[in-house]
PDB file of N, CA and C in Angstrom:
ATOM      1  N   UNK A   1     -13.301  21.058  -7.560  1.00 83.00           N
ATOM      2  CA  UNK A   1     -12.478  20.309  -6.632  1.00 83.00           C
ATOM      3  C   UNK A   1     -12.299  18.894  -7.192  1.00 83.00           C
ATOM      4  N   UNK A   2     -10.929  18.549  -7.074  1.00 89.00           N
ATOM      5  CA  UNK A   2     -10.721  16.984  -7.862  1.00 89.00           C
ATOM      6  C   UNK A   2     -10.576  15.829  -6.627  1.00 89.00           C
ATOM      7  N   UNK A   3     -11.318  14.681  -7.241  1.00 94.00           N
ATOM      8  CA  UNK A   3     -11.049  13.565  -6.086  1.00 94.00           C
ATOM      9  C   UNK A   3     -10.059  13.227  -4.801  1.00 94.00           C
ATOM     10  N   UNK A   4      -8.827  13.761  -5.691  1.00 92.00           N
ATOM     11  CA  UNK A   4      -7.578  13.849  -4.795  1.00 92.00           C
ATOM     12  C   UNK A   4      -8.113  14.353  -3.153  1.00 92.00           C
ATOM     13  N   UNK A   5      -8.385  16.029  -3.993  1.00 93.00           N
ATOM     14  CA  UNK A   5      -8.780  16.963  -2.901  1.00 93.00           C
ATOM     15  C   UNK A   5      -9.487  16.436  -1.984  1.00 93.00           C
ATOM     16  N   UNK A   6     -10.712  15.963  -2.355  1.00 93.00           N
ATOM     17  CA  UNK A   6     -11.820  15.059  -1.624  1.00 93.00           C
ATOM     18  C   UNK A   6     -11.688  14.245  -0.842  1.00 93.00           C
ATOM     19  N   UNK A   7     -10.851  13.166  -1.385  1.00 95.00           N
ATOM     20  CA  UNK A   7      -9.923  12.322  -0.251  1.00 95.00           C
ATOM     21  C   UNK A   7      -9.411  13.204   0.464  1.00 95.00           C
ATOM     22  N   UNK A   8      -8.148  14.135   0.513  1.00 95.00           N
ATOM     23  CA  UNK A   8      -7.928  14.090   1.563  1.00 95.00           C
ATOM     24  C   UNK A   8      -7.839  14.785   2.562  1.00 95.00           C
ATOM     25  N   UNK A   9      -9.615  15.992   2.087  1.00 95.00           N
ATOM     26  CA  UNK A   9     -10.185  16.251   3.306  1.00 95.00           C
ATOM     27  C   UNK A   9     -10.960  15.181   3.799  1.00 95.00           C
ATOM     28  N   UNK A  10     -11.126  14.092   3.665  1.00 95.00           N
ATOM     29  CA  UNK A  10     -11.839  12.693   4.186  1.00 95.00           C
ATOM     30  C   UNK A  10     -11.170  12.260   5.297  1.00 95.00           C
ATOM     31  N   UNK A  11      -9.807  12.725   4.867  1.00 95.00           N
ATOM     32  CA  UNK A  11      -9.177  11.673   5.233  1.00 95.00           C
ATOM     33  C   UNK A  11      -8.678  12.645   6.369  1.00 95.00           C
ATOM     34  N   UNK A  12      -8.319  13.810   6.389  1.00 95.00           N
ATOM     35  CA  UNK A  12      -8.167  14.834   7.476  1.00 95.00           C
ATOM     36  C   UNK A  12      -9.477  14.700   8.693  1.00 95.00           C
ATOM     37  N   UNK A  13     -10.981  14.900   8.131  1.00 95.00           N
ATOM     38  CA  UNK A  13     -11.800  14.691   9.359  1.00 95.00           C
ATOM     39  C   UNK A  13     -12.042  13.426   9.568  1.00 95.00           C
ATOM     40  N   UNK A  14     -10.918  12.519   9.286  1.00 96.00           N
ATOM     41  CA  UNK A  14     -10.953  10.893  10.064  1.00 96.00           C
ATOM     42  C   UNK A  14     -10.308  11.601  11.145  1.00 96.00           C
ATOM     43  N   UNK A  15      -9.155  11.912  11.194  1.00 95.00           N
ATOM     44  CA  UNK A  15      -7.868  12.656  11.899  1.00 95.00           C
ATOM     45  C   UNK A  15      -8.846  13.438  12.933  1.00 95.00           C
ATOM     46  N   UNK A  16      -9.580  14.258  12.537  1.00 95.00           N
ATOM     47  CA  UNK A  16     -10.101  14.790  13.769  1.00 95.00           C
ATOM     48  C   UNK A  16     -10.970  14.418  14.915  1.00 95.00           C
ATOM     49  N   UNK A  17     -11.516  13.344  13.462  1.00 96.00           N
ATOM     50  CA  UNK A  17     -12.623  12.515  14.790  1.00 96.00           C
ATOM     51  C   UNK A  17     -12.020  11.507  15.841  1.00 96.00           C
ATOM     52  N   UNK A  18     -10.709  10.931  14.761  1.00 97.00           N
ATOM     53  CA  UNK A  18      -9.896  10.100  15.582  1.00 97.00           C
ATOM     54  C   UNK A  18      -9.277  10.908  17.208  1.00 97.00           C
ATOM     55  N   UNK A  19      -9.382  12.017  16.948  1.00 95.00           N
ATOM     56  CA  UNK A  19      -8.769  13.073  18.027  1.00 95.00           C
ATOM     57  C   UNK A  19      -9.431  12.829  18.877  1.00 95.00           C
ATOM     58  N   UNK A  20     -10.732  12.924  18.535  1.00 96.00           N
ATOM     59  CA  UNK A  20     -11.716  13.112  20.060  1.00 96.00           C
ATOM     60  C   UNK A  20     -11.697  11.707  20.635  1.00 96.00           C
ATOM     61  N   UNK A  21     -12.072  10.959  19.564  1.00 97.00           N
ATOM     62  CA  UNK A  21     -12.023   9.214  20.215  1.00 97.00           C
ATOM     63  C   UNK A  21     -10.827   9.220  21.004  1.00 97.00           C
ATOM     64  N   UNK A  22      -9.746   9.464  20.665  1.00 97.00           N
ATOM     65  CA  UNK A  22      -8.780   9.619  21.250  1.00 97.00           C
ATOM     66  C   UNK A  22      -8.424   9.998  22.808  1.00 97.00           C
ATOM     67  N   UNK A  23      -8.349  11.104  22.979  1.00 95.00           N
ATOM     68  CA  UNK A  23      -9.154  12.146  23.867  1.00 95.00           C
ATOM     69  C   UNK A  23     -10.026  11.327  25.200  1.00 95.00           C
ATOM     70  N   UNK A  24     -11.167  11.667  24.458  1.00 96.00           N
ATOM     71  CA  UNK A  24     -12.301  10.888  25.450  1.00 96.00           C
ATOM     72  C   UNK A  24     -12.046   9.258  25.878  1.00 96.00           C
ATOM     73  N   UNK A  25     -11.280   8.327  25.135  1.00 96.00           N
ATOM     74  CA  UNK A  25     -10.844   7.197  25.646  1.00 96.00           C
ATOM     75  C   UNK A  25     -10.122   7.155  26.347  1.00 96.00           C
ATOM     76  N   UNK A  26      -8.900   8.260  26.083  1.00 96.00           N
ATOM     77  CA  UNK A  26      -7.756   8.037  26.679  1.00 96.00           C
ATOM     78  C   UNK A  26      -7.067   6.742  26.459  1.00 96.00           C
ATOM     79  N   UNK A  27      -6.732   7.147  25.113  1.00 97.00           N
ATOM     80  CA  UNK A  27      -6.201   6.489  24.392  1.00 97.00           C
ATOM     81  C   UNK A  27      -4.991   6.701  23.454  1.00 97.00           C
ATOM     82  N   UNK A  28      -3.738   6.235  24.229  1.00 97.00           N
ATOM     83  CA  UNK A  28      -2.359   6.886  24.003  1.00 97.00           C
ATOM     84  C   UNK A  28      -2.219   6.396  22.386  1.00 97.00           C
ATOM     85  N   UNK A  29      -2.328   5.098  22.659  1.00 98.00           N
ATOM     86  CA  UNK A  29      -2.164   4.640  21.066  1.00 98.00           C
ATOM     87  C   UNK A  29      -2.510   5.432  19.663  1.00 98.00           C
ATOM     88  N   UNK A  30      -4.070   6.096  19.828  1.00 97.00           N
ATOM     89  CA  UNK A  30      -4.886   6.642  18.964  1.00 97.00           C
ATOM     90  C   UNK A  30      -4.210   7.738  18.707  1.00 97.00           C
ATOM     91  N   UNK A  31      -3.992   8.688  19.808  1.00 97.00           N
ATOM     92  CA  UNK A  31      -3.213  10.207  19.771  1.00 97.00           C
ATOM     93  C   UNK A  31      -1.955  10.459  19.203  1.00 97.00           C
ATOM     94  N   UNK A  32      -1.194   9.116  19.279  1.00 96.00           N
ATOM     95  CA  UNK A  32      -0.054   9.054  19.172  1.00 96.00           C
ATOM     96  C   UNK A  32      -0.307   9.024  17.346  1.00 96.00           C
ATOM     97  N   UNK A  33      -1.439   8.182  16.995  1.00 96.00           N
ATOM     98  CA  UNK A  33      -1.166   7.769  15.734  1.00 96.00           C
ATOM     99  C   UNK A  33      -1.558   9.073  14.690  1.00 96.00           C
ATOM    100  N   UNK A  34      -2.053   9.961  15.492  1.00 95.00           N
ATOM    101  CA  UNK A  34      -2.959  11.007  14.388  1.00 95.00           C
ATOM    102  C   UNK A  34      -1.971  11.841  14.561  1.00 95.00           C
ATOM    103  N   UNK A  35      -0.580  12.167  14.837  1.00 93.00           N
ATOM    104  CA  UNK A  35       0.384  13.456  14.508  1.00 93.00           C
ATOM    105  C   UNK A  35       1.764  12.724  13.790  1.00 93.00           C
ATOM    106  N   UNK A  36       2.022  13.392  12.504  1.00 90.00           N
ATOM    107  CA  UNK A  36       3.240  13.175  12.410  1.00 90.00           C
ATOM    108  C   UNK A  36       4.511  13.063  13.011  1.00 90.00           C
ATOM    109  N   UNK A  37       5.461  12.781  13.026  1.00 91.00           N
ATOM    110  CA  UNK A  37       6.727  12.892  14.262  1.00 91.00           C
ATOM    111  C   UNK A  37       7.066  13.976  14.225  1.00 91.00           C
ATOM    112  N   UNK A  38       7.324  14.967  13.520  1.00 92.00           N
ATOM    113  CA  UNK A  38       7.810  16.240  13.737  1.00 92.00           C
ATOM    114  C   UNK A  38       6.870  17.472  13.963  1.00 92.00           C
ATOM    115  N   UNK A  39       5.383  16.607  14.331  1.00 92.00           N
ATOM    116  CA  UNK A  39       4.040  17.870  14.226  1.00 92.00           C
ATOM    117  C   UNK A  39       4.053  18.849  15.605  1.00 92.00           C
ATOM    118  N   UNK A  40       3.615  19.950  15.588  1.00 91.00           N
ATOM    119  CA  UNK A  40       3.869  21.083  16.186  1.00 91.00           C
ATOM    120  C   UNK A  40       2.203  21.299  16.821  1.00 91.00           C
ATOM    121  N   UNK A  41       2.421  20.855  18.224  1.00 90.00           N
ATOM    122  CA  UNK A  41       0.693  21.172  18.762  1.00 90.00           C
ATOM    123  C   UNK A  41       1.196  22.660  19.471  1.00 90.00           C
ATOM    124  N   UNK A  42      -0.185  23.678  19.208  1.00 87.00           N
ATOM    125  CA  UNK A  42      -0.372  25.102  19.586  1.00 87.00           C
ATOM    126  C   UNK A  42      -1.445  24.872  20.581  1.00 87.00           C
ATOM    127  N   UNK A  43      -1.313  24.609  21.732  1.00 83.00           N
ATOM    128  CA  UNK A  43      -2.728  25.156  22.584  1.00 83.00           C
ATOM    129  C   UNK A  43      -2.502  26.519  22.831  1.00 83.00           C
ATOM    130  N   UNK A  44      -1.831  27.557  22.169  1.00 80.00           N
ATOM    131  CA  UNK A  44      -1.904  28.952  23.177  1.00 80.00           C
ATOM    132  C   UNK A  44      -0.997  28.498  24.035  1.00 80.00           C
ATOM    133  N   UNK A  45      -0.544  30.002  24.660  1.00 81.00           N
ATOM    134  CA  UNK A  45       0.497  30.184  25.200  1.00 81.00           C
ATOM    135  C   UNK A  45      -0.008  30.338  26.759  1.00 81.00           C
ATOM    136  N   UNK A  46       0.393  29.613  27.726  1.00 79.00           N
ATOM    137  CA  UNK A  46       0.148  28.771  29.335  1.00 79.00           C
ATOM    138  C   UNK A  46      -0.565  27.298  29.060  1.00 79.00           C
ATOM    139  N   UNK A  47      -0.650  27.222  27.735  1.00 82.00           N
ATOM    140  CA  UNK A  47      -1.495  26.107  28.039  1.00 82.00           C
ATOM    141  C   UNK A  47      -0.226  24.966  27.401  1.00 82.00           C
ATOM    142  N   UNK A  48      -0.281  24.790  26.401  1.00 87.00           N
ATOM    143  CA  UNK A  48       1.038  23.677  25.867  1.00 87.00           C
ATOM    144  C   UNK A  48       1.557  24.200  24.290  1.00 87.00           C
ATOM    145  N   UNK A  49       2.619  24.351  23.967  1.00 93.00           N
ATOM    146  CA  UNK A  49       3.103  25.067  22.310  1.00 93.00           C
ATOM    147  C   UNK A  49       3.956  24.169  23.000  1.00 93.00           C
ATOM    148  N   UNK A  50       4.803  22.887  21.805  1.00 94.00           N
ATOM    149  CA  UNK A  50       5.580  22.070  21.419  1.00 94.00           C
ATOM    150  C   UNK A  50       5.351  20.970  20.769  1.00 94.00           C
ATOM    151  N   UNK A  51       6.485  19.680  20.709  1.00 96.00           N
ATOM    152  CA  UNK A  51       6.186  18.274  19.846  1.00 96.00           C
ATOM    153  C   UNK A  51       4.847  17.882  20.306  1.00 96.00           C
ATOM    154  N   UNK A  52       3.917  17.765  18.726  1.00 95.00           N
ATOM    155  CA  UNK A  52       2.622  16.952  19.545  1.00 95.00           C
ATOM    156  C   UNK A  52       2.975  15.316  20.103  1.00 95.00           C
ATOM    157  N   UNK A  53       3.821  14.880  19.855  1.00 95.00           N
ATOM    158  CA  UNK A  53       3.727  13.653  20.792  1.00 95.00           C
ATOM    159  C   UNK A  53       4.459  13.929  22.211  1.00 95.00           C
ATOM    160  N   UNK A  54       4.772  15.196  22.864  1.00 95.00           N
ATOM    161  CA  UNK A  54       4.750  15.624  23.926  1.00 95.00           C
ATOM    162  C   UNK A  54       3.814  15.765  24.448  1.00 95.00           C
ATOM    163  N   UNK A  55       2.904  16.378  23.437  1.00 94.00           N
ATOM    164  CA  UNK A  55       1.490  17.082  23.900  1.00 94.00           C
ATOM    165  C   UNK A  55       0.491  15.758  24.424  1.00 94.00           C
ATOM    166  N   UNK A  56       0.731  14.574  23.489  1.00 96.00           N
ATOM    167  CA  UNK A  56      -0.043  13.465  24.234  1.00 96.00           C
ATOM    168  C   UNK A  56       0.243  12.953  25.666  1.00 96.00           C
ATOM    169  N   UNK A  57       1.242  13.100  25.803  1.00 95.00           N
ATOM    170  CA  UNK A  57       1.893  13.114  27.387  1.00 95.00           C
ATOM    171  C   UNK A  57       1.262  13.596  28.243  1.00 95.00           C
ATOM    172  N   UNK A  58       1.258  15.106  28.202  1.00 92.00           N
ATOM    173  CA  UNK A  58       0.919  16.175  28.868  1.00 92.00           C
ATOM    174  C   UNK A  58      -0.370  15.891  29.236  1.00 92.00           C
ATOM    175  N   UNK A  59      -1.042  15.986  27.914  1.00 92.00           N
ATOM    176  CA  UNK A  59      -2.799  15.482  27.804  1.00 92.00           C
ATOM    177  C   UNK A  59      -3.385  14.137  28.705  1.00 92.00           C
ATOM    178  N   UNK A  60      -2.615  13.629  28.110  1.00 95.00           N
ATOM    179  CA  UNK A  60      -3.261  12.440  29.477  1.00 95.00           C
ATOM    180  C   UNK A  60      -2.555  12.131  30.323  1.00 95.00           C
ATOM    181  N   UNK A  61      -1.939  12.925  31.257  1.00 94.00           N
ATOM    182  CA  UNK A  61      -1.678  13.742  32.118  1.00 94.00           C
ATOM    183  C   UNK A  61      -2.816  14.394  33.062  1.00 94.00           C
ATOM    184  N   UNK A  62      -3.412  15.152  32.084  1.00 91.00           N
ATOM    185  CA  UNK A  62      -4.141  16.364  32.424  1.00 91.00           C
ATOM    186  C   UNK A  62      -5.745  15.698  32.722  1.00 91.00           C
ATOM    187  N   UNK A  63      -6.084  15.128  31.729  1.00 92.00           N
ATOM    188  CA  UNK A  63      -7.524  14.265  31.532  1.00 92.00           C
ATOM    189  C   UNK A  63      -7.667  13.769  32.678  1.00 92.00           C
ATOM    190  N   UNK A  64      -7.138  12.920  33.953  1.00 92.00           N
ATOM    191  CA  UNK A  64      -7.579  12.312  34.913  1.00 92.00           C
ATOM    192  C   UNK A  64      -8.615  12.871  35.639  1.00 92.00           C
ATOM    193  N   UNK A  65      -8.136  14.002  35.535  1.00 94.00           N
ATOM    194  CA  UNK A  65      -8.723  14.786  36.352  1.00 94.00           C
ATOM    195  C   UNK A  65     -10.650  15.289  36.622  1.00 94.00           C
ATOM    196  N   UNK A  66     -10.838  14.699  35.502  1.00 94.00           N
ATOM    197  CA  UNK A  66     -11.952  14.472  34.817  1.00 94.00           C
ATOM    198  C   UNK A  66     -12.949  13.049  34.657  1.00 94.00           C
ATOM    199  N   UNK A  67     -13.776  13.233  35.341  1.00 93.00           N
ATOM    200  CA  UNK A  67     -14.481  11.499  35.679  1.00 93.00           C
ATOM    201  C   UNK A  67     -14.985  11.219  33.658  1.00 93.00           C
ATOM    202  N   UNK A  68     -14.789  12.508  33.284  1.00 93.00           N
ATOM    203  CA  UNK A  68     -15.584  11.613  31.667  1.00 93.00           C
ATOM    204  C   UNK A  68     -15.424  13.001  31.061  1.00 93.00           C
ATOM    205  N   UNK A  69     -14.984  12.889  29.562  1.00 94.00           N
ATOM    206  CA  UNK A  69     -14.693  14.331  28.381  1.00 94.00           C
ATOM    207  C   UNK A  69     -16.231  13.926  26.977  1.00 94.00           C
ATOM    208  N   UNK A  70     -16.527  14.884  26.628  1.00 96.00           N
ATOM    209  CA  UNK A  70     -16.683  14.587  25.412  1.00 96.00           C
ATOM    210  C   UNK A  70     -16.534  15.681  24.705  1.00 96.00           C
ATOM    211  N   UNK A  71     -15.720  15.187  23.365  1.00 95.00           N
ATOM    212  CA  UNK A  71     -15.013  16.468  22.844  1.00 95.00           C
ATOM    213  C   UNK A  71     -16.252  16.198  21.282  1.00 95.00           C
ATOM    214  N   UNK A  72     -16.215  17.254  20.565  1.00 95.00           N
ATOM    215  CA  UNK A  72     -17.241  17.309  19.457  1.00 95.00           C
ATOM    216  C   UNK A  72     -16.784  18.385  18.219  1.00 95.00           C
ATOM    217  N   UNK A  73     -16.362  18.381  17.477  1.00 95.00           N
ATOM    218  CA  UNK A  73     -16.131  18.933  16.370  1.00 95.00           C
ATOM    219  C   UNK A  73     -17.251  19.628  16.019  1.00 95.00           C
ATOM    220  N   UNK A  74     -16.705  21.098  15.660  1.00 95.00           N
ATOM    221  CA  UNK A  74     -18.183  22.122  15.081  1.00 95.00           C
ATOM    222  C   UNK A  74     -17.756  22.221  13.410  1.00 95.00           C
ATOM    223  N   UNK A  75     -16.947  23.811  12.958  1.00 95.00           N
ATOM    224  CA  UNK A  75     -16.936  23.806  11.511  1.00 95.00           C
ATOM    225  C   UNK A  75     -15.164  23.695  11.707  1.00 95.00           C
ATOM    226  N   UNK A  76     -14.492  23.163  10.233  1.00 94.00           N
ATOM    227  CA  UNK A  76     -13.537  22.778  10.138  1.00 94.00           C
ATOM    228  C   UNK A  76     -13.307  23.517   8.755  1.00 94.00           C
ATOM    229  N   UNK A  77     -12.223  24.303   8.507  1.00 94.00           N
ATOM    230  CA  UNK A  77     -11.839  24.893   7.709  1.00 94.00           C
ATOM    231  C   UNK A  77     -10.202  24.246   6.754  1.00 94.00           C
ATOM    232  N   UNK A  78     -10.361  23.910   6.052  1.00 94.00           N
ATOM    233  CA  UNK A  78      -9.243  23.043   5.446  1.00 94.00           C
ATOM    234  C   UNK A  78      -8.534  23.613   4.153  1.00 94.00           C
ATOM    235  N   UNK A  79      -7.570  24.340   3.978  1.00 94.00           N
ATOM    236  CA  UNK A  79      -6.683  24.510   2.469  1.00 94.00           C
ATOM    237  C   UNK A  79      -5.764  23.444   2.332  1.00 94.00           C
ATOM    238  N   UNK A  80      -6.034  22.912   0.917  1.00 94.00           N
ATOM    239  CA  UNK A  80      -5.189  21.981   0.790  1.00 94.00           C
ATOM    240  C   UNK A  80      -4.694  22.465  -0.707  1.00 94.00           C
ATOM    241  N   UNK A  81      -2.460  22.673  -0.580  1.00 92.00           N
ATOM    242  CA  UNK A  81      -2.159  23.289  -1.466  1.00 92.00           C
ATOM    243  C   UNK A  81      -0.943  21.864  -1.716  1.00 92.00           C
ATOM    244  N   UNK A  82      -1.203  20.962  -2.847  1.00 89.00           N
ATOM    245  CA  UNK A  82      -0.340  19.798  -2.875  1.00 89.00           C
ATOM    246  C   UNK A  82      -0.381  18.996  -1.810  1.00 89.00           C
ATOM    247  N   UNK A  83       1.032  18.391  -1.473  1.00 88.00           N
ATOM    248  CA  UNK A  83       1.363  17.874  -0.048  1.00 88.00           C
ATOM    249  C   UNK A  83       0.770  18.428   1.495  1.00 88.00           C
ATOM    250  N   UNK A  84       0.879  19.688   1.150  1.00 91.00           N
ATOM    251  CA  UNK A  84       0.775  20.337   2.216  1.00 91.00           C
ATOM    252  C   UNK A  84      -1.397  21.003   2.793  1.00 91.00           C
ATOM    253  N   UNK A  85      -1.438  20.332   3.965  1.00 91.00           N
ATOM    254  CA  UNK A  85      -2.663  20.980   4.447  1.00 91.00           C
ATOM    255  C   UNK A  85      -2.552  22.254   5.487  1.00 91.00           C
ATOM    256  N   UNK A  86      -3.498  23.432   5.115  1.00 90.00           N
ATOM    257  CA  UNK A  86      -3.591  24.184   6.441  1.00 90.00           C
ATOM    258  C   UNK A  86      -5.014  24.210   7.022  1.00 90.00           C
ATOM    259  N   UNK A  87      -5.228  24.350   8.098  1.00 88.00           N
ATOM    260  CA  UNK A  87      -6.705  24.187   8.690  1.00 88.00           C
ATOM    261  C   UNK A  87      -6.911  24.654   9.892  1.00 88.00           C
ATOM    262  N   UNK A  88      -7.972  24.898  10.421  1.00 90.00           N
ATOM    263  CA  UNK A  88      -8.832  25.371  11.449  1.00 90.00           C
ATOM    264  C   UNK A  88      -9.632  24.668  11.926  1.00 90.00           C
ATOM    265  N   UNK A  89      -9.969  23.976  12.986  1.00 92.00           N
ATOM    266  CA  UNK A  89     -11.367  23.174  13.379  1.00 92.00           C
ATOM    267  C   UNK A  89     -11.694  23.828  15.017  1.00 92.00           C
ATOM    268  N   UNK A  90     -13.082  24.013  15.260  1.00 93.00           N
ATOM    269  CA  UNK A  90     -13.517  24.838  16.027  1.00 93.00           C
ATOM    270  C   UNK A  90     -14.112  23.133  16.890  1.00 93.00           C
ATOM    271  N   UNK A  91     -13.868  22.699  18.098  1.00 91.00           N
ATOM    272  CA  UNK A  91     -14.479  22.006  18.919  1.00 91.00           C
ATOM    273  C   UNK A  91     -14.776  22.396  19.803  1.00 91.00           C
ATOM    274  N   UNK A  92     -15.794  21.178  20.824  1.00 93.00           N
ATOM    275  CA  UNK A  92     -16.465  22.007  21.921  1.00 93.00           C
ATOM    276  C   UNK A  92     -15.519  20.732  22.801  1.00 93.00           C
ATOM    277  N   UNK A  93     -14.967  20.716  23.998  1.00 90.00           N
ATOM    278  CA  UNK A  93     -14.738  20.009  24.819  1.00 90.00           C
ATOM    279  C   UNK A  93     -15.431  20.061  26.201  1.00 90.00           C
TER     280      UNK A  93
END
């Protein structure tokens, strides 16, 4: 694996941790900043499939409802082919 690579799975589980900080702050700014503009959030189907900066909407939206979250990252599965990343991360919320 070459440095490149290394970075930027580094730089991907910033992205995830930034998620939860995110998340658990409720913090539009943060959420907003960790998806590209054209990124595609999948919660499964009843729950939310569209623009993830919809999905931040929705999400804290939804969070009130909740006196306190803590979300936690388990194993994270990452292919990185050039430009392009694909991945898996298993959290507990």
């Amino acid at each position: 694996m070459d440095i490149q690579t290394l970075s930027d799975r580094a730089e991907i589980a910033d992205l995830l941790a930034l998620y939860c900080r995110g998340v658990d702050r409720r913090d539009e700014a943060t959420l907003r900043s960790i998806y590209h503009e054209d990124a595609i959030e999948d919660r499964s189907e009843g729950q939310f499939i569209g623009p993830a900066q919809k999905w931040v909407g929705w999400a804290l939206s939804v969070i009130p409802v909740f006196e306190l979250t803590q979300h936690t990252i388990l194993n994270s599965l990452v292919e990185i082919e050039g430009d392009t990343a694909y991945g898996e991360t298993y959290f507990n919320a």
